[in-house]
Coordinates of C-alpha atoms and ligand atoms in Angstrom, one line a residue:
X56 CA -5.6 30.5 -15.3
X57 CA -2.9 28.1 -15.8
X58 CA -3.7 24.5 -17.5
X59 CA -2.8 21.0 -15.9
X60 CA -3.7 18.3 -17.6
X61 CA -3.4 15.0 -15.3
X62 CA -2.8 11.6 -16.8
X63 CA -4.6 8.6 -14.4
X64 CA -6.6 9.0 -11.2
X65 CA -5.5 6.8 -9.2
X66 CA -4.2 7.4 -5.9
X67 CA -1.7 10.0 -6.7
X68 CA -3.5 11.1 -9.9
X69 CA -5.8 12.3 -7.0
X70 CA -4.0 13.5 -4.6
X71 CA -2.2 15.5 -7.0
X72 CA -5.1 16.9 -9.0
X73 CA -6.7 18.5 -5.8
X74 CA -3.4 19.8 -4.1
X75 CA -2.8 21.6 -7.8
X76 CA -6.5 22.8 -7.8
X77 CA -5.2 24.0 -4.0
X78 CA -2.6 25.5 -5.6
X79 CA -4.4 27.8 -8.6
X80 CA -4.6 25.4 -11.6
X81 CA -6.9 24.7 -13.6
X82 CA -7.0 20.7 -13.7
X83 CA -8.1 18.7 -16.8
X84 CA -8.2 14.7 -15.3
X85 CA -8.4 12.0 -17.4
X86 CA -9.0 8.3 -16.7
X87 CA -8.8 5.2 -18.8
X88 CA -11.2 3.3 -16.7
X89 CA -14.9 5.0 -15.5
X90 CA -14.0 4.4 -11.9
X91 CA -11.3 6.0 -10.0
X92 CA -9.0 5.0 -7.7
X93 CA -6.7 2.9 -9.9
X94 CA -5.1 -0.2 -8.1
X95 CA -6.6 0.6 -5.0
X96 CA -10.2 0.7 -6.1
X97 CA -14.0 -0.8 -5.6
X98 CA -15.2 -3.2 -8.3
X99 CA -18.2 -3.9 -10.2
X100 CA -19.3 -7.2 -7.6
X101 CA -21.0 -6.6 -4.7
X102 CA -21.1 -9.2 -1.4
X103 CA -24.2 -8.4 0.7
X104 CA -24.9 -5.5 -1.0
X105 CA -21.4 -3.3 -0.8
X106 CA -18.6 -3.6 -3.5
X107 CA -15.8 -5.8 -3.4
X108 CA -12.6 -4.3 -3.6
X109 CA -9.8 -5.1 -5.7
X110 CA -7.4 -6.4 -3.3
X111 CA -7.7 -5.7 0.7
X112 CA -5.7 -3.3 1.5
X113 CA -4.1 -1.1 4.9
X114 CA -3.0 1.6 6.2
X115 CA -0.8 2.6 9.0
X116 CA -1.0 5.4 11.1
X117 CA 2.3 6.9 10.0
X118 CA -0.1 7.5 6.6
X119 CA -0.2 11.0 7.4
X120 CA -0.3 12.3 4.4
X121 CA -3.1 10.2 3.0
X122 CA -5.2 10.5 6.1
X123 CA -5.1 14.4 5.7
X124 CA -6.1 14.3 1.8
X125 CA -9.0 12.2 3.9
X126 CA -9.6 15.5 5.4
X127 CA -8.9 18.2 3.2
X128 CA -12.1 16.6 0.7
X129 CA -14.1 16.4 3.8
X130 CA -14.0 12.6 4.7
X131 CA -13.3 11.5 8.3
X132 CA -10.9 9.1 8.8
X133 CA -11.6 8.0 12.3
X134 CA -14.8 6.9 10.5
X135 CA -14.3 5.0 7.5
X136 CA -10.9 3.4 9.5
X137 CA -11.0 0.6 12.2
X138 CA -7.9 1.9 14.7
X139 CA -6.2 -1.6 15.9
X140 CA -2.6 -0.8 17.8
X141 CA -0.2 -3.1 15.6
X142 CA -1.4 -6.6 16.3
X143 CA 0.3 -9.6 14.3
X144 CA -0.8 -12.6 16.3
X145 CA -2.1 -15.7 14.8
X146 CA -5.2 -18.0 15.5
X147 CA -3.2 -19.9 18.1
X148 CA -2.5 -16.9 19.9
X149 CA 1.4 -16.5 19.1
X150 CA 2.8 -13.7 17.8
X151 CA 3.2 -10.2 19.0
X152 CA 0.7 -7.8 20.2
X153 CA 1.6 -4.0 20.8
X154 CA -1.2 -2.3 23.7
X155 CA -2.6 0.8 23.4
X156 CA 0.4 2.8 24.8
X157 CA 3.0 5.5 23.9
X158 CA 6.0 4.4 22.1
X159 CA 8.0 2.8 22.9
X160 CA 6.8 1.5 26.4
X161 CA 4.1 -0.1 23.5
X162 CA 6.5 -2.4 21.5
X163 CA 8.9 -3.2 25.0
X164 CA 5.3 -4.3 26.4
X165 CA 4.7 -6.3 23.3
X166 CA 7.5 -8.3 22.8
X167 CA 7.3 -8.9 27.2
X168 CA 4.0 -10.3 26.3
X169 CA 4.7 -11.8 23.1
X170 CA 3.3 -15.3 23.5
X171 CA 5.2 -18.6 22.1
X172 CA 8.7 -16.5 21.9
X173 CA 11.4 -18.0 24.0
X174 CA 13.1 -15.0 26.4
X175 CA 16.1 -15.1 23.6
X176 CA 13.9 -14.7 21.0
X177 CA 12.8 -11.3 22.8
X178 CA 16.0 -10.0 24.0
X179 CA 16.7 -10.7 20.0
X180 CA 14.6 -8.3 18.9
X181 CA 15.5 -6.0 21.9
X182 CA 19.0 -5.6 20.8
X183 CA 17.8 -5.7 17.1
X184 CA 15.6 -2.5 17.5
X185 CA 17.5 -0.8 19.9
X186 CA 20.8 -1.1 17.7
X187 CA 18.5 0.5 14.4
X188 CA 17.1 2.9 16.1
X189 CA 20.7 4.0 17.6
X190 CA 22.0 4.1 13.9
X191 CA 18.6 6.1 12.9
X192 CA 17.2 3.2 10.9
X193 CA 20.0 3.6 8.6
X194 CA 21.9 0.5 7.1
X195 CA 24.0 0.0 4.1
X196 CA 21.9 0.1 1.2
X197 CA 23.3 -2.7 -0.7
X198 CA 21.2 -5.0 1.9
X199 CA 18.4 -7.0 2.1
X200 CA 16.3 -7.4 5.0
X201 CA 17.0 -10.9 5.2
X202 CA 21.0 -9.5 6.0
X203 CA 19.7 -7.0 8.4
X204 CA 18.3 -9.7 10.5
X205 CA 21.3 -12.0 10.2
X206 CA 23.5 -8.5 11.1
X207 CA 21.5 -7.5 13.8
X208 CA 21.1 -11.4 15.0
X209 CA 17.2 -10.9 15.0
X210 CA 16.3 -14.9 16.8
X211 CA 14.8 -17.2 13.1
X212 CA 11.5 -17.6 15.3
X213 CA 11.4 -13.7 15.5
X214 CA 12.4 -13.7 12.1
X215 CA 9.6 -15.9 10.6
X216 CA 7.1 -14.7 12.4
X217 CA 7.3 -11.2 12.8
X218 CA 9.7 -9.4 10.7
X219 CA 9.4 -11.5 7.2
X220 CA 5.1 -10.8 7.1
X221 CA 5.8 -7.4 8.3
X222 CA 8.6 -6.9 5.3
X223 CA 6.0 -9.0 2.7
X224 CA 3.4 -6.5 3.8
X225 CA 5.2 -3.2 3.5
X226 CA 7.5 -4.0 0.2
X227 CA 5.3 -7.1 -1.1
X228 CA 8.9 -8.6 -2.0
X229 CA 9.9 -11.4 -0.1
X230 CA 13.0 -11.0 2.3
X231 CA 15.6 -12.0 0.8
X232 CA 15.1 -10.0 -2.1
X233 CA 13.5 -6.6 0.0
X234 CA 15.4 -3.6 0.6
X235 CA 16.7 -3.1 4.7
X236 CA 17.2 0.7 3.6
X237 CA 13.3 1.4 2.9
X238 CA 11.9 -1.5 5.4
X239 CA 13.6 0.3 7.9
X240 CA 12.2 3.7 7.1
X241 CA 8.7 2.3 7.4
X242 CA 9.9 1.1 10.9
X243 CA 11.5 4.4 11.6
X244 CA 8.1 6.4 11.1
X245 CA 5.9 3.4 12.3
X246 CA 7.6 3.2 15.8
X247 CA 9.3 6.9 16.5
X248 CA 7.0 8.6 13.9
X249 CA 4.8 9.4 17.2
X250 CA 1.2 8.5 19.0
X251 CA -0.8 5.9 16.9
X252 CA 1.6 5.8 13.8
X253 CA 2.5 2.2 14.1
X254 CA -1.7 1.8 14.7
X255 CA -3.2 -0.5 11.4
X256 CA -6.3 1.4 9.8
X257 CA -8.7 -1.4 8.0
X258 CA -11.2 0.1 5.8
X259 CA -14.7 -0.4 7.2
X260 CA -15.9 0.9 3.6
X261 CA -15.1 0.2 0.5
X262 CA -11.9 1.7 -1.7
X263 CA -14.1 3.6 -3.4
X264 CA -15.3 5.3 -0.7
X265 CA -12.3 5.6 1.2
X266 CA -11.1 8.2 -0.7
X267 CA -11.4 8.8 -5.1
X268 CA -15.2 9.2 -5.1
X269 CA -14.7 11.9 -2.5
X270 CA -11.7 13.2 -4.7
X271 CA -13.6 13.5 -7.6
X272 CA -16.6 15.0 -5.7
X273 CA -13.9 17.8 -4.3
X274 CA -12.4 18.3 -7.8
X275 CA -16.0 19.1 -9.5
X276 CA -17.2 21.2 -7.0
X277 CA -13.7 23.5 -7.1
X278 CA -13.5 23.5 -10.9
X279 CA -11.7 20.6 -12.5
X280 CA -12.8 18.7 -15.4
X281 CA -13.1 15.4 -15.1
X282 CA -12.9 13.1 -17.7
X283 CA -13.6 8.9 -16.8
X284 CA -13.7 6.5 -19.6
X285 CA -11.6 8.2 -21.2
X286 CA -7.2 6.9 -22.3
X287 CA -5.0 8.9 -23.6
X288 CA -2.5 8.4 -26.3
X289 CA 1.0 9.0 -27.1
X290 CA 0.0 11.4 -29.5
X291 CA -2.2 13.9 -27.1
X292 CA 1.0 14.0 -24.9
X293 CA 2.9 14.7 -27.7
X294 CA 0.8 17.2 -29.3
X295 CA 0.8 19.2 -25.8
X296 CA 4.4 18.6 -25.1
X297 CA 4.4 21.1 -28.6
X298 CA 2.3 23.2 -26.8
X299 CA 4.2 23.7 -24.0
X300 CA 1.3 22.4 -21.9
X301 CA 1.9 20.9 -18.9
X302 CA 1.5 17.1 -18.6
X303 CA 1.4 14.9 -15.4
X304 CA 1.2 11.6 -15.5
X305 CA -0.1 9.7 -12.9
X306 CA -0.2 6.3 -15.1
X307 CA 1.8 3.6 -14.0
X308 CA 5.0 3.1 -15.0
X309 CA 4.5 0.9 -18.1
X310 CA 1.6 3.2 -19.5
X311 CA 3.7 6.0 -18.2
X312 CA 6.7 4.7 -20.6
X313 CA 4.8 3.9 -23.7
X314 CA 3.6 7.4 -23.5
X315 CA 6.9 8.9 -23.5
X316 CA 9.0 6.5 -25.9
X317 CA 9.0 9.0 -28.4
X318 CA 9.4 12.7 -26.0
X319 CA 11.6 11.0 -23.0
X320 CA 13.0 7.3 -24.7
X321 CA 15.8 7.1 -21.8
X322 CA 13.2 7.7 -19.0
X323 CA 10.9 5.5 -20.4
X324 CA 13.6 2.8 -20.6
X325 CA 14.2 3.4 -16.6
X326 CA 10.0 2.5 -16.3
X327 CA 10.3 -0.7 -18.6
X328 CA 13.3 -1.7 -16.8
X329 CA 11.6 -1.8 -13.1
X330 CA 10.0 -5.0 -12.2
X331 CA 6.8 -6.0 -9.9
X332 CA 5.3 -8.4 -7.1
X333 CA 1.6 -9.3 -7.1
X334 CA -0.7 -9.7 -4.5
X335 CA -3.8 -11.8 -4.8
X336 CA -6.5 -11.6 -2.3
X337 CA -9.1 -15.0 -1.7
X338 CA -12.5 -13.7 -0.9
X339 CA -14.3 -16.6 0.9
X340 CA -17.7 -17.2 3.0
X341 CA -17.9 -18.8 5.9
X342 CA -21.0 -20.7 6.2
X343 CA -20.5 -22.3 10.0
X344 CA -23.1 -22.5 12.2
X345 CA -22.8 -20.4 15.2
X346 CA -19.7 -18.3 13.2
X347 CA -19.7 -15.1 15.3
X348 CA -16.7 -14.1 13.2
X349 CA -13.1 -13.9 13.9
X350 CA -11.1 -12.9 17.0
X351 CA -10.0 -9.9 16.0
X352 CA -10.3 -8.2 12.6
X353 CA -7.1 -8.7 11.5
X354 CA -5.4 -12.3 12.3
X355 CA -1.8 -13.4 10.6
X356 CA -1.8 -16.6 9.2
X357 CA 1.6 -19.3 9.8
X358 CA 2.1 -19.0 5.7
X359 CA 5.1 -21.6 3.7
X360 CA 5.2 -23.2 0.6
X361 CA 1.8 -24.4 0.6
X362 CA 0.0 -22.4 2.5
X363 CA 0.8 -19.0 0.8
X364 CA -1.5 -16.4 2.8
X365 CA -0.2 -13.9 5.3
X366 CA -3.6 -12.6 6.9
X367 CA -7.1 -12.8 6.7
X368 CA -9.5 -10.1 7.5
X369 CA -13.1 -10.4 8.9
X370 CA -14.9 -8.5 6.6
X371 CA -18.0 -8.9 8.5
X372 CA -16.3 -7.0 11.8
X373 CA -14.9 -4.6 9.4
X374 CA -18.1 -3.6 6.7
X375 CA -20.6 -6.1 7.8
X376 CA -20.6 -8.2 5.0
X377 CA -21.7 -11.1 6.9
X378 CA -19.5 -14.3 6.8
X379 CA -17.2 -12.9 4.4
X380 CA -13.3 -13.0 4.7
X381 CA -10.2 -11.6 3.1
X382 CA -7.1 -13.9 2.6
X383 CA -3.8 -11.9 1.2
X384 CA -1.4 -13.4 0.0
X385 CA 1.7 -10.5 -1.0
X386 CA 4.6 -11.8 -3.2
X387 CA 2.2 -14.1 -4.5
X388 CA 4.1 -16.5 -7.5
X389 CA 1.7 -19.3 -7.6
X390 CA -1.0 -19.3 -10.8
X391 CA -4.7 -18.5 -9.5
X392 CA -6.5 -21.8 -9.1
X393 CA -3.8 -23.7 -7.2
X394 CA -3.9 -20.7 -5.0
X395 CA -7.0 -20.5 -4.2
X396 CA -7.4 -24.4 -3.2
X397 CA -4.0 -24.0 -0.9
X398 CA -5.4 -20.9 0.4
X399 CA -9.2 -21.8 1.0
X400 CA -7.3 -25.8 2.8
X401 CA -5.0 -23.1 5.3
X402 CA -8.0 -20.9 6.3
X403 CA -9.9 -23.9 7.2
X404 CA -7.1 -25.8 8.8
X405 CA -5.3 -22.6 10.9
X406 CA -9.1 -20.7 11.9
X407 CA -10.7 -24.1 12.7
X408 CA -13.1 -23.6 10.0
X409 CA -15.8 -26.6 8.0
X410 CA -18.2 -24.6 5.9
X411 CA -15.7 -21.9 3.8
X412 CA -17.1 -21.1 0.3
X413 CA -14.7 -19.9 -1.9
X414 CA -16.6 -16.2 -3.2
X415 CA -13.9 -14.6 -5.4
X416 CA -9.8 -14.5 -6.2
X417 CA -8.6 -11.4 -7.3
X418 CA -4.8 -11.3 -8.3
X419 CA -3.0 -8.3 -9.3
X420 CA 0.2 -9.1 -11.4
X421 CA 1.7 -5.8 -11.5
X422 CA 0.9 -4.5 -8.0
X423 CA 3.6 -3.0 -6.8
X424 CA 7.1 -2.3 -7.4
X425 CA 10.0 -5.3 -6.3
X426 CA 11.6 -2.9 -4.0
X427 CA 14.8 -4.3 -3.9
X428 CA 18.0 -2.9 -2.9
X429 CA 19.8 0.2 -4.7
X430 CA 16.7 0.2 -6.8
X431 CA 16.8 3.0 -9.7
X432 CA 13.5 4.4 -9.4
X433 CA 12.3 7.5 -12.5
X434 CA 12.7 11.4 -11.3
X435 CA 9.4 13.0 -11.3
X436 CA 11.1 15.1 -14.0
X437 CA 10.5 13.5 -17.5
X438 CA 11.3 16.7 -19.9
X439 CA 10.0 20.3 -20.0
X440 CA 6.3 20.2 -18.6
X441 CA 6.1 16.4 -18.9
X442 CA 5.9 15.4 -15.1
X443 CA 5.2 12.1 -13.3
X444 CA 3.9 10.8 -10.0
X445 CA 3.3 7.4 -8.6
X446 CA 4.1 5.2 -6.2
X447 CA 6.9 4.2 -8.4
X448 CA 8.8 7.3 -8.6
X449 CA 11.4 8.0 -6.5
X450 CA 11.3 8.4 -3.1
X451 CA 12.0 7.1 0.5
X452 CA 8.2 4.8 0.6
X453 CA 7.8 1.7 -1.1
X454 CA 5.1 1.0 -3.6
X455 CA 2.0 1.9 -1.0
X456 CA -1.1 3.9 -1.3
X457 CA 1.0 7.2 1.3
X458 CA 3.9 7.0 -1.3
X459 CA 1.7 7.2 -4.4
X460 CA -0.2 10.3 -1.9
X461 CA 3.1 11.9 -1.6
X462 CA 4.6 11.7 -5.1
X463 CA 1.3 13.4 -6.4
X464 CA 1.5 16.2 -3.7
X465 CA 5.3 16.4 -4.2
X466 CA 5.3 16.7 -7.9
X467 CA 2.9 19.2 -7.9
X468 CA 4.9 21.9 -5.2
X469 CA 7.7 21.2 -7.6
X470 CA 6.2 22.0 -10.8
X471 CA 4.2 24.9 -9.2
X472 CA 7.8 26.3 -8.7
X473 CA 8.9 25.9 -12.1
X474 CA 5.7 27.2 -13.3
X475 CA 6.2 30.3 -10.9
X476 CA 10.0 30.6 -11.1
Ligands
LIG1681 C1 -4.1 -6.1 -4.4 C2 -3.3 -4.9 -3.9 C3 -3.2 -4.7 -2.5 C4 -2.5 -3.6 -2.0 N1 -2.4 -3.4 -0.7 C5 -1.9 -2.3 -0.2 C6 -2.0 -2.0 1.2 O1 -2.5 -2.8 2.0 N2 -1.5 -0.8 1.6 C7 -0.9 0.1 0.7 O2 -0.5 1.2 1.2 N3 -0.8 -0.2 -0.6 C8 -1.3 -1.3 -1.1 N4 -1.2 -1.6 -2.4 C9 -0.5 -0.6 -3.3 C10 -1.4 0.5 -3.7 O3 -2.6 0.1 -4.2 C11 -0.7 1.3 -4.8 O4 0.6 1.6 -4.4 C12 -1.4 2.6 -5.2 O5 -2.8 2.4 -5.4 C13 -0.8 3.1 -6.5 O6 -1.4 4.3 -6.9 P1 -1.0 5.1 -8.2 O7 -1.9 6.3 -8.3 O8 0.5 5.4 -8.1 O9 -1.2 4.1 -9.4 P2 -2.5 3.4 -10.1 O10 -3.3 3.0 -8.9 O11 -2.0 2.4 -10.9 O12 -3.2 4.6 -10.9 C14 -2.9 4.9 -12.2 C15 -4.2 5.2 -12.9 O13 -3.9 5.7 -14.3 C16 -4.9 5.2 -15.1 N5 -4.4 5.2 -16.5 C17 -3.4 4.4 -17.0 N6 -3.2 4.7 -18.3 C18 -3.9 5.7 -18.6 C19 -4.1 6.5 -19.8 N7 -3.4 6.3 -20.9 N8 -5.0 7.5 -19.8 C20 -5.8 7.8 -18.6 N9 -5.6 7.1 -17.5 C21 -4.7 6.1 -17.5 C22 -5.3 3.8 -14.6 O14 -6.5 3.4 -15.1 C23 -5.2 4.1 -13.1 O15 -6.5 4.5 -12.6 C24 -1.9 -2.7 -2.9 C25 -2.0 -2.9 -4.3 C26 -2.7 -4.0 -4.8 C27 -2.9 -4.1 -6.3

């Protein structure tokens, strides 16, 4: 049987170790840390009882990829994921709000209804989303979304509140530094990628059980050998680059670099040279008398200089953890204890809130890529048998939880070619 040995099981570590298991390898997986799931895990601390995770995170429903590795280790989405149709409206009620109907009656239904936007503001984004759709959700690639809205004359009100914490969500890069090329192809399969894709999936479990445990469960019971706890070194990869072993690594990109300085030194370079947003989420409990929660699961905050979160999540609604709330803030720049005291003053000011105790602040530095314009992201091919996936490599997806699914399914048709070819 042929040998795969897979570096990291994170998302795409994952997803790339069962669709080669699929596929007729024998997988070895190995994994620094004793959990899986990578960025996009469950943590030691539990809130009432359930792990917190480390960072809230979403999906869409154009995650079709990820929702079907959901299925193929027997998991069922419509379970573990609260279904909301794509609602971005704040406490006060503005915002847009897209009904439960087919596309794009939906989003012309939503922006009628949108409450606090002017009639030009609508017709703005009209004209704006008619005009990329007409030019397929193509643009020139040297923009940033901030130019697209300025090209397409997208109204500042429309602008602020819709498209810039829809573009911090999807790229975590702020928009005047965001690519227009891959913001619109998360629009493109959000809005014409058909019934529920622009729908937001919130966990109603933890990470964990969203999808690695049930990974790793899949994986032992089809034959791979797992291996937690367990980093490996430059040398192993050069010991079975001699070999002519296949390696993939599903590290990220500044592991995946210091293990192939010595094999792949101008690859590596490309991974050392890419740089990255964090995103810090404020875990707080709301203590109120008479707090039934919020009004919906997901409410968008009004965010600016000092009031740096984008959306809070009622983690009750969600997981019943009782009083407990999410605040994220993506593109986060500001150190961790100022945040949290300008976070934990907006909650309480925008929701109406008294009692708010500040549970947790989790902020990962290196989340995601900056996905900038004509950014140079690593092939999937580092040198003979030395493969990579991630949500780094290249590809149409920015840094997400879908594109690290993809690269790992991706890499692995490809090298099952070379393998067979
Ligand atoms: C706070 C936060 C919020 C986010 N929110 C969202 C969201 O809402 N929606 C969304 O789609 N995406 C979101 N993301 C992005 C998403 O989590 C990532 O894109 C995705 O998890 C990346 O997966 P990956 O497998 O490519 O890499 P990683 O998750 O980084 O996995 C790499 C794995 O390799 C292991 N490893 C490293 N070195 C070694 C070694 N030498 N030996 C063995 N193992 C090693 C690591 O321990 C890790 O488990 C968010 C990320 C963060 C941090």
């Amino acid at each position: 049987m042929k040998q795969l040995t897979i570096v990291g099981a994170g998302w795409a570590g994952l997803a790339a170790a069962v669709k080669a298991t699929q596929a007729g390898w024998h997988v070895q997986l190995f994994e620094a840390a004793n959990t899986p799931g990578g960025r996009a895990r469950s943590l030691q601390q539990n809130f009432a009882g359930k792990p917190l995770d480390n960072g809230q995170h979403i999906l869409i429903g154009a995650y079709r990829d990820t929702l079907n590795l959901m299925r193929t280790v027997g998991l069922h989405p419509d379970e573990l994921l609260h279904r909301l149709p794509l609602d971005l409206k704040y406490a006060d009620g503005q915002g847009l709000s897209l009904p439960d109907w087919p596309a794009p009656l939906n989003l012309l239904e939503g922006i009628r209804s949108a409450q606090g936007w002017s009639l030009k503001d609508k017709f703005s984004l009209i004209r704006a989303a008619w005009g990329w759709q007409r030019a397929k959700f193509e643009c020139d690639h040297a923009w940033t979304v901030a130019q697209l809205c300025q090209t397409s004359e997208v109204s500042p009100r429309v602008t602020s509140q819709l498209i810039e914490p829809l573009c911090l969500s999807a790229l975590n890069t702020p928009m005047h530094e965001a690519s227009a090329k891959v913001f619109l192809r998360v629009l493109r399969d959000a809005l014409v990628g058909g019934a529920g894709s622009s729908d937001l999936l919130a966990p109603r479990v933890d990470l964990g059980a969203l999808l690695p445990d049930a990974c790793l469960q899949w994986l032992s019971t089809h034959g791979a050998e797992i291996h937690l706890g367990h980093r490996v070194s430059a040398l192993q990869i050069e010991e079975l680059e001699r070999n002519a072993s296949p390696v993939l690594l599903a590290c990220p990109p500044w592991e995946a670099a210091r293990l192939t300085a010595n094999i792949a030194p101008q690859w590596a370079d490309q991974c050392t040279a890419l740089t990255h947003t964090a995103i810090a989420t404020v875990y707080l409990q709301c203590k109120d008398a008479g707090f039934t929660g919020l009004s919906q699961p997901m409410v968008a905050l009004h965010s600016g200089p000092t009031a740096p979160a984008q959306f809070v999540f009622d983690k009750d609604a969600l997981s019943a953890q009782k009083g407990l709330l999410a605040a994220v803030v993506s593109a986060c720049a500001t150190a961790r204890d100022e945040l949290t005291a300008q976070v934990h003053a907006q909650v309480i000011e925008q929701l109406g809130l008294s009692n708010l105790e500040i549970v947790q602040t989790i902020v990962e530095k290196r989340a995601t890529l900056a996905c900038t314009p004509m950014l140079d992201r690593p092939s999937p091919s580092v040198a003979v048998d030395i493969w990579a996936c991630g949500d780094y490599i290249c590809g149409p997806y920015p840094s997400t939880l879908e594109g690290a699914v993809r690269s790992g399914q991706q890499v692995v048709a490809q090298l099952s070619q070379v393998a067979h070819g």
